């Protein structure tokens, strides 16, 4: 029977009460007395040299407090990149400056040139329109392959070319790789594009900063997934402020999907301007600003080759990718096409020889960084598409081809630097075949054909690496930060508990799932545990929430801190019960002496900790512990997905008729929250496969700059999902045995959809090898009609 509380129970999300009743406290809800408002004047051309900026008219307009340009930030640090990638020759990546406001050049549409601080937002906007800017327009660099050519227009004149790095992973001996492909019985080659996406969280980015002259302290309220990281970067690299004088608060955040991980220029600007103007400063992005200033995702152009022997065993894999970084390096952008992408090219398969090559390119576009999945979806898409194409070329069942090549022995060292600790890919595929009723597909296809539609089935597998770790290894790979996390468990005198965590919750359900863990360990009601997050003045230094790391990393820190609390509480209980500490047991909120009926309640022990009248002399009063946890390895969730589509042969319209996900997330704390995370990820993956596309014209103008032109998935685009996560192989190296679930849906769904559409088209007697995402009706219709 399902549990009704603790680990494994589908406890209802307690945070939803305030969200659904309009009681959430988002950054834009925060207004500080006397605050001024910021409006940024942004470039309307993609590439140009600034020859003159005249702000005199703007400075004299009503309500204007101050006008800022790049000159105000000379000598101030630029926006940093948090990961230094080393290229195939051992040289560090090219790392150009990224100023808070443009200095000398603009490099993408939306690049901030000037900022107006005024008494009202309307006055700031009016004044910004009065700023005169002269720009000598230069050729926009957009095509990545052209950008890599010798003699291409330089986006950054201080660099030798537009290549950030030329990176390699896997087999270094090209002769060996060539030999594998030369000796192969069959080679499948596929050219594909992983389309650029805009994250579009429901809440746009916001920053509110204030400065106290009396204490020389700053407070920044911001829409962030990791407030401590923002404070560290801003203090250490950008503004040079003493960290203990800066408080960063990320209150309720309306979705992030990765795009709110990064430290943005607007946050640093507001903090800087609050002191310069001696009053609080607020900025709220418009949706159109978000399209041209939020870090975007994906945008890879790849060629992948798969070699097979005469028995259809995978013998080699080679992939060459151009990865778009945009005009500047964002906080973690350099790591996405490399260590978060190349390391996953083995997938679920025992391919013995793998070679990954990546050229990361600067272009005159908005910077690109992590978006839900961050490198893992790009790797999975390449791999699962080329396997499906190989199955079609060979005339074999795509599921059987995958099963034949699955990894079955663990731990398993891949040729691309990872060690998978556990998994059961055949077991997960078994769950998928049953849950998706694949045996009944032929009948459903026949029914669709009778209705004049083409029906297709797409299947794929995925594996992802979550909870990037450990810090010493990622440090050697170029990370400029640790990737541990922390928790403080503070027990109050009456037995209730406040848990301060370094992770940040913005849709993940931490305020519900985290208390389930602590309450289960102690044996008390979940309502007695509260989670505190998002305020650097209250929480221990933690690295925030991204990469499906929260429970595996911060949750493990929380477990270790709770274990420390329990150990101390047992000492107090032993004193009260006049027993040996080794004989004390804790169950259902009662400390008891093993083998006796002597016991004392949790609340009595906690009260004694703060009213130590009858207390062991060797123990300090109070009951509060902190723990840091640095993982020994990634966690490796894995799964198998099946998608069934109908295609209208007259219009090319695709409809998702059935979608089934079988995932192995290790141990599950809250099944309902896991279901929700998978549902959301699948929705975003379907959006990428069928609808979403961030497009630029030849001049670098953003063509999809609003919801009028950027197609987001709606309710009627999505089916009801069948989700199964009963195939569990617990992680072997964290105390909860959990793996992470937040990105799986977005990783596994795009290739499943694309494979299904191509299966539908090929079932009609056509020969269609590939259609790039998004598979819009026009693209599908064109492919159908040659």
XYZ file of C-alpha atoms in Angstrom:
786
model
C 0.000 0.000 0.000
C 1.195 3.570 -0.667
C 2.724 5.302 2.306
C 0.873 8.286 3.777
C 3.926 10.107 5.155
C 7.713 10.128 5.108
C 10.012 8.810 2.392
C 7.987 7.229 -0.416
C 4.727 9.077 0.296
C 2.995 11.343 -2.224
C 2.611 14.178 0.270
C 0.828 17.157 -1.238
C 3.074 20.109 -2.004
C 2.670 22.491 0.913
C 4.082 25.445 -1.086
C 1.235 25.201 -3.571
C -1.197 26.668 -1.064
C 0.429 30.087 -1.271
C 1.072 29.845 -4.996
C -2.512 28.912 -5.871
C -4.023 31.540 -3.579
C -1.855 34.408 -4.847
C 0.179 34.611 -1.637
C 3.566 33.918 -3.200
C 6.328 36.468 -2.656
C 8.169 36.943 -5.941
C 10.952 39.437 -6.582
C 8.675 41.796 -8.477
C 6.393 41.853 -5.405
C 9.257 43.419 -3.444
C 9.274 47.201 -3.360
C 11.658 49.190 -1.184
C 10.796 52.649 0.097
C 12.218 55.340 -2.156
C 13.189 52.962 -4.953
C 14.017 54.174 -8.433
C 13.521 52.228 -11.640
C 15.942 51.123 -14.357
C 15.405 50.927 -18.083
C 18.162 49.580 -20.321
C 18.785 51.005 -23.769
C 19.634 47.911 -25.819
C 21.261 47.556 -29.184
C 18.928 47.091 -32.138
C 21.754 45.833 -34.356
C 23.718 42.624 -33.966
C 27.259 43.842 -34.520
C 28.673 47.319 -34.572
C 31.236 49.775 -33.286
C 29.936 52.507 -30.961
C 31.313 55.829 -32.209
C 29.385 58.181 -29.923
C 26.861 58.181 -27.063
C 25.168 61.464 -26.125
C 23.169 61.263 -22.898
C 22.833 65.005 -22.237
C 19.181 65.258 -23.311
C 18.225 62.236 -21.254
C 19.977 63.530 -18.145
C 17.858 66.673 -18.124
C 14.495 64.958 -18.448
C 11.949 64.859 -15.601
C 12.545 62.277 -12.889
C 15.920 61.123 -14.153
C 18.294 60.257 -11.312
C 21.326 59.187 -13.338
C 22.262 57.867 -16.763
C 24.960 55.185 -16.988
C 27.071 54.056 -19.946
C 30.007 51.724 -20.345
C 32.365 54.504 -19.251
C 30.902 54.307 -15.737
C 32.120 50.722 -15.531
C 35.689 51.175 -16.742
C 37.857 49.455 -14.165
C 34.919 47.340 -12.983
C 35.095 43.613 -13.628
C 32.984 42.061 -16.342
C 30.654 39.095 -16.147
C 32.695 35.965 -15.371
C 32.625 32.467 -16.798
C 32.658 29.769 -14.137
C 34.342 27.000 -16.115
C 37.623 27.161 -18.022
C 37.726 24.552 -20.762
C 41.067 23.388 -22.119
C 41.201 22.614 -25.837
C 42.494 19.472 -27.544
C 46.053 20.890 -27.501
C 46.023 21.762 -23.784
C 45.530 25.498 -24.283
C 42.924 27.416 -22.261
C 39.811 28.576 -24.058
C 39.607 32.091 -25.497
C 37.761 34.161 -22.910
C 36.790 37.678 -24.042
C 35.590 40.399 -21.664
C 31.850 40.652 -21.044
C 31.148 44.201 -19.805
C 28.095 45.142 -17.745
C 27.271 47.840 -20.319
C 28.708 47.774 -23.833
C 32.179 49.256 -24.176
C 33.267 50.130 -27.696
C 31.122 47.557 -29.497
C 27.718 45.897 -29.465
C 27.734 42.199 -30.222
C 24.116 41.050 -30.313
C 20.648 42.519 -30.576
C 19.750 43.262 -26.966
C 23.290 44.069 -25.812
C 22.801 46.818 -23.165
C 24.368 50.131 -24.195
C 23.109 52.495 -21.495
C 20.862 52.447 -18.455
C 18.578 55.164 -17.109
C 17.634 55.305 -13.444
C 14.559 57.454 -12.799
C 11.774 58.027 -10.307
C 9.358 55.978 -12.401
C 9.712 53.316 -15.051
C 7.874 55.494 -17.562
C 10.325 58.353 -16.993
C 13.255 55.969 -17.391
C 11.853 54.673 -20.684
C 11.203 58.169 -22.014
C 14.722 59.288 -21.135
C 16.274 56.222 -22.760
C 14.587 57.173 -26.024
C 16.353 60.544 -25.848
C 19.832 58.993 -25.744
C 21.604 59.401 -29.073
C 23.862 56.516 -30.068
C 25.968 56.388 -33.219
C 26.960 52.868 -34.282
C 29.055 51.859 -37.256
C 27.331 48.656 -38.309
C 29.555 45.644 -39.006
C 28.826 42.332 -40.689
C 26.922 39.994 -38.404
C 28.535 36.606 -37.794
C 25.806 33.993 -37.492
C 26.746 30.796 -39.308
C 29.026 28.769 -37.052
C 30.920 26.978 -39.792
C 31.551 30.249 -41.608
C 32.594 31.877 -38.333
C 35.295 29.233 -37.933
C 36.916 29.996 -41.289
C 40.170 31.909 -41.497
C 39.482 35.552 -42.341
C 35.966 35.568 -40.865
C 34.821 38.840 -39.282
C 35.979 38.887 -35.658
C 33.343 39.395 -33.002
C 36.053 40.145 -30.436
C 39.070 41.894 -31.986
C 41.307 40.875 -29.100
C 40.846 37.177 -29.988
C 42.686 35.382 -32.768
C 39.441 33.952 -34.218
C 35.817 33.211 -33.306
C 36.556 29.762 -31.882
C 36.310 29.675 -28.098
C 37.853 26.207 -28.028
C 38.344 23.141 -30.194
C 37.713 20.310 -27.738
C 38.140 16.564 -27.831
C 37.103 13.639 -25.633
C 37.475 9.901 -25.977
C 39.790 8.042 -28.316
C 42.738 10.266 -29.222
C 44.225 8.048 -31.917
C 42.523 9.090 -35.156
C 44.075 6.140 -36.958
C 42.409 3.742 -34.538
C 39.040 5.462 -34.995
C 39.433 5.424 -38.767
C 40.321 1.738 -38.649
C 37.177 0.946 -36.639
C 35.013 2.622 -39.265
C 36.945 1.143 -42.169
C 36.450 -2.360 -40.784
C 32.786 -1.879 -39.927
C 30.180 -4.012 -41.660
C 27.850 -1.028 -41.649
C 28.233 2.683 -40.936
C 25.309 5.045 -40.383
C 25.923 8.787 -40.730
C 23.523 11.536 -39.762
C 23.694 15.333 -39.978
C 21.388 17.080 -37.546
C 20.639 20.352 -35.802
C 19.647 20.708 -32.174
C 17.516 23.834 -32.454
C 18.073 26.931 -30.327
C 15.489 27.449 -27.579
C 14.333 30.253 -25.284
C 13.652 29.051 -21.734
C 10.640 31.320 -21.124
C 9.992 30.711 -17.423
C 6.632 32.104 -16.355
C 8.308 34.822 -14.274
C 10.769 37.083 -16.113
C 14.012 38.107 -14.447
C 13.891 40.852 -11.795
C 16.515 42.589 -9.654
C 15.954 44.954 -6.707
C 19.041 46.331 -4.964
C 19.483 48.629 -1.993
C 22.512 50.063 -0.248
C 22.883 51.255 3.341
C 25.424 54.035 3.801
C 25.203 53.576 7.563
C 26.483 50.006 7.458
C 28.052 49.935 3.974
C 25.893 46.896 3.211
C 24.139 45.826 0.025
C 21.021 43.725 -0.412
C 20.083 42.259 -3.792
C 16.720 40.584 -4.324
C 16.870 38.560 -7.518
C 15.258 35.771 -9.497
C 18.044 33.260 -8.996
C 18.443 29.509 -8.708
C 21.601 29.898 -6.582
C 21.898 33.083 -4.471
C 25.254 32.198 -2.882
C 26.829 31.724 -6.317
C 25.509 35.114 -7.440
C 26.973 36.751 -4.332
C 30.339 35.033 -4.803
C 30.663 35.961 -8.481
C 29.509 39.532 -7.991
C 31.802 40.124 -5.047
C 34.898 38.274 -6.211
C 34.920 38.978 -9.939
C 32.582 41.810 -10.904
C 32.181 44.581 -8.338
C 34.939 43.643 -5.904
C 32.736 43.992 -2.830
C 33.451 42.412 0.575
C 31.269 39.319 0.642
C 30.160 39.785 4.236
C 28.697 43.154 3.260
C 26.451 41.699 0.559
C 23.188 39.856 1.093
C 21.500 38.114 -1.858
C 17.908 36.978 -1.526
C 16.072 34.791 -4.029
C 12.481 34.631 -2.772
C 9.798 32.645 -4.582
C 10.973 32.148 -8.160
C 8.520 31.398 -10.948
C 10.504 28.779 -12.824
C 14.096 28.766 -13.961
C 14.873 25.828 -16.305
C 18.555 26.745 -16.035
C 18.282 30.276 -17.354
C 18.235 31.702 -13.802
C 21.442 29.947 -12.735
C 23.669 32.582 -14.230
C 24.939 35.902 -12.942
C 23.558 38.561 -15.255
C 24.717 42.093 -15.940
C 21.398 43.536 -14.729
C 21.973 42.124 -11.219
C 25.445 43.635 -11.003
C 24.204 46.916 -12.468
C 21.395 47.350 -9.950
C 23.766 46.612 -7.064
C 26.307 49.111 -8.402
C 23.658 51.761 -9.134
C 22.035 51.500 -5.702
C 25.190 52.949 -4.152
C 25.919 55.359 -6.997
C 22.386 56.800 -6.789
C 22.081 56.432 -2.996
C 18.632 54.889 -3.311
C 17.169 51.460 -4.048
C 17.011 50.479 -7.717
C 14.572 48.060 -9.362
C 14.521 46.389 -12.769
C 11.885 44.020 -14.130
C 12.421 42.486 -17.554
C 9.679 42.755 -20.111
C 8.994 39.589 -22.032
C 10.588 41.093 -25.139
C 13.695 41.916 -23.084
C 13.782 38.329 -21.867
C 13.883 37.056 -25.441
C 16.988 39.142 -26.163
C 18.796 39.014 -22.809
C 18.078 35.683 -21.065
C 20.663 33.026 -21.888
C 19.257 30.702 -24.523
C 19.705 26.961 -24.950
C 20.897 24.163 -27.260
C 21.966 25.317 -30.808
C 24.281 22.522 -31.912
C 25.054 21.473 -35.472
C 26.404 17.923 -35.536
C 27.501 15.036 -37.694
C 27.416 11.658 -35.978
C 28.664 8.305 -37.292
C 27.888 4.882 -35.840
C 29.913 1.786 -36.811
C 28.488 -1.737 -36.440
C 29.911 -5.198 -37.057
C 28.236 -7.965 -39.031
C 26.260 -9.020 -35.930
C 24.990 -5.448 -35.384
C 27.162 -4.794 -32.344
C 28.203 -1.172 -31.963
C 31.956 -0.928 -32.575
C 32.547 2.813 -32.828
C 30.975 6.229 -32.530
C 32.325 9.510 -33.844
C 30.674 12.893 -33.522
C 31.671 16.363 -34.702
C 29.711 19.296 -33.294
C 29.654 23.046 -33.735
C 28.245 24.532 -30.519
C 26.955 28.099 -30.466
C 27.988 30.133 -27.416
C 26.535 33.426 -28.646
C 28.361 36.731 -28.335
C 29.776 36.241 -24.831
C 30.557 33.451 -22.406
C 27.774 33.023 -19.872
C 28.424 31.653 -16.377
C 28.575 27.934 -17.245
C 28.236 28.019 -21.022
C 31.666 26.575 -21.726
C 30.901 23.366 -19.819
C 27.627 22.537 -21.581
C 28.949 21.345 -24.993
C 31.931 19.638 -23.359
C 31.769 17.950 -19.960
C 27.964 17.907 -19.830
C 27.608 16.706 -23.422
C 30.647 14.747 -24.577
C 30.716 12.578 -21.463
C 27.195 11.315 -22.223
C 27.889 10.150 -25.775
C 28.190 6.542 -24.615
C 24.533 6.586 -23.631
C 23.218 3.261 -22.385
C 25.469 1.285 -24.749
C 28.754 -0.607 -24.551
C 30.368 1.010 -27.602
C 34.115 0.353 -27.190
C 35.525 3.272 -29.208
C 34.061 6.776 -29.007
C 35.473 10.058 -30.245
C 33.812 13.404 -29.517
C 34.921 16.636 -31.205
C 33.403 20.021 -30.394
C 34.135 23.483 -31.763
C 32.498 26.148 -29.600
C 31.810 29.305 -31.560
C 31.190 32.962 -30.823
C 28.396 34.461 -32.937
C 26.421 37.708 -32.915
C 23.556 36.184 -30.980
C 22.319 36.110 -27.384
C 24.648 34.034 -25.155
C 23.821 30.336 -24.884
C 24.069 28.391 -21.638
C 22.411 25.559 -19.726
C 18.739 24.874 -20.437
C 16.860 21.970 -18.844
C 19.165 19.018 -19.423
C 22.165 21.122 -20.482
C 24.246 19.021 -22.870
C 22.565 15.747 -21.979
C 19.604 16.334 -24.374
C 22.006 17.238 -27.165
C 24.004 14.038 -26.640
C 20.920 11.839 -26.329
C 19.328 13.328 -29.435
C 22.378 12.609 -31.586
C 22.845 9.103 -30.285
C 19.225 7.959 -30.324
C 18.554 9.393 -33.756
C 21.563 7.675 -35.357
C 20.641 4.354 -33.716
C 17.101 4.600 -35.082
C 18.443 5.419 -38.541
C 20.828 2.457 -38.338
C 17.960 0.139 -37.398
C 15.969 1.319 -40.426
C 18.954 0.909 -42.759
C 19.630 -2.591 -41.450
C 15.975 -3.607 -41.411
C 16.052 -4.619 -37.725
C 13.808 -3.872 -34.773
C 15.061 -0.627 -33.127
C 14.294 -1.959 -29.653
C 16.145 -5.217 -30.299
C 19.146 -3.293 -31.646
C 19.252 -1.230 -28.473
C 18.836 -4.228 -26.174
C 21.653 -6.067 -27.966
C 24.045 -3.220 -27.207
C 22.936 -2.310 -23.670
C 25.471 -2.141 -20.858
C 24.583 -4.965 -18.469
C 27.502 -5.113 -16.017
C 28.074 -2.417 -13.379
C 30.076 -0.486 -12.438
C 30.922 0.357 -16.038
C 33.711 2.628 -17.228
C 32.708 4.392 -20.437
C 35.241 5.484 -23.090
C 34.237 9.089 -22.349
C 35.417 9.521 -18.757
C 32.417 8.391 -16.689
C 31.832 5.427 -14.389
C 28.191 4.314 -14.226
C 27.671 2.869 -10.761
C 24.368 1.096 -11.338
C 21.493 0.583 -13.760
C 19.171 -1.943 -15.379
C 18.425 -0.819 -18.922
C 16.733 -4.063 -19.954
C 14.506 -3.861 -16.894
C 13.519 -0.302 -17.738
C 12.779 -1.294 -21.348
C 10.642 -4.169 -20.059
C 8.621 -1.669 -18.020
C 8.247 0.557 -21.073
C 7.058 -2.200 -23.379
C 4.397 -3.212 -20.874
C 3.254 0.292 -19.893
C 3.119 1.506 -23.509
C 1.308 -1.624 -24.729
C 3.700 -1.886 -27.649
C 2.147 -5.245 -28.533
C -1.063 -3.402 -29.414
C 0.595 -0.801 -31.643
C -0.157 -2.582 -34.925
C -3.882 -2.464 -34.223
C -3.713 1.216 -33.318
C -1.778 1.928 -36.528
C -4.407 0.132 -38.584
C -7.148 2.189 -36.955
C -5.288 5.431 -37.703
C -4.828 4.386 -41.335
C -8.545 3.667 -41.576
C -9.100 7.252 -40.452
C -6.764 8.599 -43.133
C -3.810 9.250 -40.810
C -0.284 7.887 -40.633
C 0.661 6.493 -37.230
C 4.225 6.140 -36.028
C 5.998 4.712 -32.993
C 9.223 6.190 -31.696
C 11.297 4.594 -28.962
C 14.524 5.756 -27.393
C 16.664 5.394 -24.310
C 18.612 7.958 -22.333
C 21.042 8.232 -19.502
C 21.991 11.453 -17.783
C 24.609 12.523 -15.286
C 23.252 14.534 -12.346
C 24.782 16.199 -9.314
C 28.040 17.193 -10.990
C 30.876 15.999 -8.751
C 33.213 15.604 -7.013
C 34.716 19.053 -6.526
C 38.344 17.964 -6.820
C 37.710 16.220 -10.151
C 35.602 18.980 -11.713
C 38.221 21.445 -10.502
C 40.827 19.604 -12.565
C 38.426 19.787 -15.513
C 38.178 23.564 -15.258
C 35.334 24.316 -12.830
C 36.023 27.511 -10.924
C 33.753 26.580 -8.021
C 33.113 23.640 -5.740
C 30.034 21.547 -6.409
C 29.168 20.395 -2.899
C 26.165 21.569 -0.936
C 25.253 22.224 2.672
C 22.431 22.078 5.207
C 21.939 23.257 8.766
C 19.365 21.451 10.904
C 18.198 23.634 13.799
C 15.960 21.911 16.331
C 13.818 24.254 18.376
C 13.205 23.685 22.073
C 9.702 22.358 21.485
C 10.883 19.830 18.894
C 10.017 21.566 15.654
C 12.838 21.889 13.138
C 14.132 24.536 10.764
C 16.356 23.213 7.980
C 18.469 25.818 6.189
C 19.604 24.514 2.811
C 21.960 25.705 0.090
C 19.617 24.427 -2.623
C 16.886 26.717 -3.966
C 13.329 25.662 -4.719
C 11.588 27.162 -7.750
C 9.178 24.429 -8.703
C 10.978 21.334 -7.417
C 8.893 20.928 -4.239
C 11.733 21.118 -1.720
C 9.451 22.527 0.974
C 7.539 19.253 0.824
C 10.100 16.573 -0.094
C 12.931 17.707 2.177
C 10.756 17.607 5.335
C 9.654 14.099 4.358
C 13.259 12.946 4.680
C 13.988 14.605 8.013
C 10.635 13.616 9.508
C 11.122 10.017 8.386
C 14.562 9.839 9.987
C 13.278 11.079 13.353
C 9.752 9.699 13.289
C 7.855 12.965 13.650
C 5.144 14.606 11.594
C 6.297 16.362 8.399
C 4.500 19.521 9.506
C 7.082 19.930 12.282
C 9.844 20.553 9.705
C 10.239 23.776 7.738
C 12.707 24.487 4.943
C 14.549 27.827 4.762
C 16.256 28.678 1.488
C 17.185 31.525 -0.813
C 18.669 34.061 1.623
C 22.451 34.154 1.990
C 22.109 35.761 5.440
C 20.220 32.711 6.726
C 21.513 29.646 4.904
C 24.919 27.933 4.763
C 27.017 28.371 1.643
C 25.553 26.089 -0.979
C 25.725 25.895 -4.750
C 22.008 26.116 -5.516
C 19.677 24.121 -7.713
C 20.440 22.917 -11.232
C 21.479 19.703 -12.944
C 18.967 17.595 -10.944
C 21.257 17.889 -7.946
C 19.048 19.091 -5.090
C 18.092 15.860 -3.356
C 21.181 13.883 -4.304
C 23.609 16.569 -3.097
C 21.849 19.009 -0.759
C 19.505 16.271 0.449
C 22.534 14.171 1.361
C 23.987 17.101 3.326
C 20.642 17.362 5.096
C 20.722 13.662 5.970
C 24.225 13.959 7.400
C 23.299 17.031 9.467
C 20.210 15.219 10.764
C 22.333 12.208 11.685
C 24.558 14.536 13.738
C 21.472 15.919 15.472
C 20.206 12.422 16.244
C 23.613 11.362 17.604
C 23.650 14.317 19.995
C 20.019 13.799 20.963
C 20.820 10.179 21.813
C 23.475 11.370 24.252
C 20.891 13.545 25.991
C 18.307 10.746 25.943
C 20.828 8.295 27.403
C 21.455 10.710 30.280
C 17.730 11.141 30.938
C 17.116 7.388 30.783
C 20.248 6.525 32.776
C 21.411 4.181 30.069
C 24.349 3.705 27.755
C 24.259 5.758 24.567
C 24.870 2.596 22.541
C 21.596 1.129 23.850
C 19.458 4.082 22.749
C 17.133 3.587 19.795
C 15.024 6.200 17.994
C 11.753 5.177 16.425
C 8.520 7.069 15.782
C 9.758 10.076 17.692
C 10.586 8.113 20.842
C 14.009 7.394 22.320
C 14.010 4.050 24.064
C 16.436 1.713 25.769
C 16.811 -1.449 23.740
C 15.119 -4.452 25.329
C 13.197 -2.366 27.923
C 10.011 -0.294 28.102
C 11.927 2.808 29.182
C 11.529 5.736 26.754
C 11.513 9.499 26.434
C 9.808 11.548 23.732
C 11.581 13.587 21.076
C 10.068 16.795 22.433
C 11.315 16.088 25.952
C 14.838 15.568 24.696
C 14.813 18.731 22.591
C 13.470 20.799 25.490
C 16.216 19.412 27.703
C 18.784 20.516 25.096
C 17.708 24.141 25.627
C 16.780 23.915 29.322
C 19.794 21.869 30.458
C 18.927 21.401 34.135
C 19.357 17.637 33.888
C 22.031 17.412 31.248
C 25.237 15.461 30.521
C 28.197 17.619 31.488
C 30.290 16.679 28.456
C 27.607 17.807 25.971
C 27.049 21.417 24.862
C 23.531 22.817 25.231
C 21.440 23.351 22.109
C 20.610 21.099 19.199
C 21.837 22.380 15.860
C 24.192 20.834 13.329
C 25.606 21.680 9.891
C 26.941 19.310 7.260
C 28.546 19.766 3.863
C 28.333 17.019 1.271
C 30.606 16.643 -1.742
C 29.478 13.674 -3.878
C 31.896 10.938 -4.845
C 30.436 10.660 -8.353
C 27.591 11.762 -10.587
C 24.272 10.000 -10.235
C 22.996 8.301 -13.396
C 19.228 8.280 -13.928
C 18.219 6.388 -17.032
C 15.059 5.514 -18.889
C 13.222 4.415 -21.990
C 10.475 6.444 -23.688
C 7.842 5.617 -26.298
C 5.849 8.096 -28.337
C 3.004 7.441 -30.738
C 1.985 10.140 -33.213
C -0.531 10.635 -35.948
C 0.456 12.603 -39.048
C -2.102 14.161 -41.358
C -0.756 13.394 -44.861
C -2.659 16.338 -46.359
C -1.242 19.017 -44.045
C 1.805 17.531 -42.304
C 0.223 18.261 -38.907
C 1.577 16.045 -36.128
C -0.436 15.110 -33.047
C 0.921 13.222 -30.045
C -1.500 10.376 -29.381
C 0.316 8.480 -26.654
C 3.455 9.046 -24.604
C 4.953 6.632 -22.104
C 8.004 7.156 -19.891
C 9.780 4.474 -17.887
C 12.494 5.956 -15.690
C 14.989 4.651 -13.154
C 15.505 7.420 -10.597
C 16.791 5.218 -7.817
C 14.890 5.581 -4.559
C 11.864 7.887 -4.717
C 11.042 10.301 -1.889
C 7.766 11.716 -3.258
C 6.276 9.869 -6.263
C 3.756 12.622 -7.020
C 6.469 15.276 -7.279
C 8.542 12.960 -9.466
C 5.552 12.470 -11.772
C 5.160 16.239 -12.034
C 8.815 16.766 -12.838
C 8.705 14.153 -15.604
C 5.469 15.591 -17.005
C 6.983 19.068 -17.211
C 10.173 17.860 -18.835
C 8.288 15.861 -21.453
C 6.182 18.934 -22.234
C 9.309 20.971 -22.867
C 10.832 18.198 -24.954
C 7.702 17.953 -27.112
C 7.842 21.738 -27.454
C 11.376 21.497 -28.834
C 10.532 18.604 -31.143
C 7.420 20.107 -32.722
C 7.102 23.820 -32.003
C 9.892 25.902 -30.501
C 12.631 27.547 -32.533
C 14.700 30.641 -31.789
C 15.559 32.088 -35.198
C 17.743 34.949 -36.438
C 17.853 36.500 -39.889
C 21.038 37.127 -41.866
C 21.533 40.483 -40.087
C 21.302 38.992 -36.619
C 17.789 40.256 -35.980
C 15.828 37.985 -33.682
C 12.827 36.829 -35.714
C 11.181 34.930 -32.854
C 11.220 37.755 -30.324
C 7.756 37.306 -28.837
C 5.091 34.688 -28.284
C 3.564 35.811 -31.572
C 6.536 34.232 -33.365
C 7.935 31.741 -30.845
C 5.552 28.794 -30.552
C 5.193 27.487 -27.008
C 3.463 24.160 -26.323
C -0.124 24.531 -25.149
C -2.360 22.081 -23.335
C -3.917 20.767 -26.548
C -0.458 20.024 -27.983
C 0.282 17.554 -25.192
C -1.228 14.159 -24.362
C -1.877 12.592 -21.000
C 1.354 10.823 -20.052
C 1.860 7.324 -18.704
C 4.783 7.512 -16.284
C 6.441 4.549 -14.582
C 9.376 4.776 -12.191
C 9.086 1.410 -10.508
C 12.355 0.179 -12.039
C 14.719 1.325 -9.306
C 18.424 0.692 -8.974
C 19.473 2.915 -6.061
C 22.534 5.111 -6.354
C 25.381 3.412 -4.536
C 27.220 6.441 -3.206
C 24.740 8.809 -1.552
C 22.887 8.055 1.677
C 19.425 8.316 0.125
C 20.120 6.186 -2.932
C 18.485 8.873 -5.112
C 19.507 9.901 -8.627
C 17.659 13.052 -9.739
C 14.580 13.456 -11.925
C 14.124 17.102 -12.897
C 15.575 16.992 -16.415
C 14.836 13.454 -17.567
C 11.661 14.287 -19.457
C 13.362 17.003 -21.483
C 16.243 14.655 -22.329
C 14.310 11.572 -23.359
C 11.357 13.070 -25.191
C 12.706 14.923 -28.281
C 14.227 11.859 -30.007
C 11.165 9.777 -29.140
C 8.922 12.298 -30.910
C 11.202 12.663 -33.937
C 11.614 8.886 -34.254
C 7.827 8.495 -34.108
C 7.175 11.030 -36.852
C 9.773 9.454 -39.126
C 8.316 6.014 -38.439
C 4.902 7.320 -39.480
C 6.243 8.792 -42.707
C 8.249 5.699 -43.619
C 5.255 3.467 -42.910
C 3.530 5.162 -45.834
C 6.110 3.875 -48.294
C 8.271 6.977 -48.233
C 11.989 7.077 -47.471
C 12.631 9.959 -45.075
C 15.902 9.744 -43.148
C 15.617 12.850 -41.012
C 13.743 16.088 -40.405
C 15.289 18.709 -38.147
C 13.408 20.017 -35.140
C 10.993 21.619 -34.810
C 8.986 19.244 -36.992
C 6.489 21.862 -38.075
C 3.656 20.962 -40.471
C 5.486 22.687 -43.331
C 8.696 20.706 -42.728
C 6.813 17.426 -42.415
C 4.680 18.109 -45.501
C 7.764 19.054 -47.520
C 9.542 15.847 -46.481
C 6.485 13.778 -47.386
C 6.262 15.297 -50.848
C 9.945 15.236 -51.663
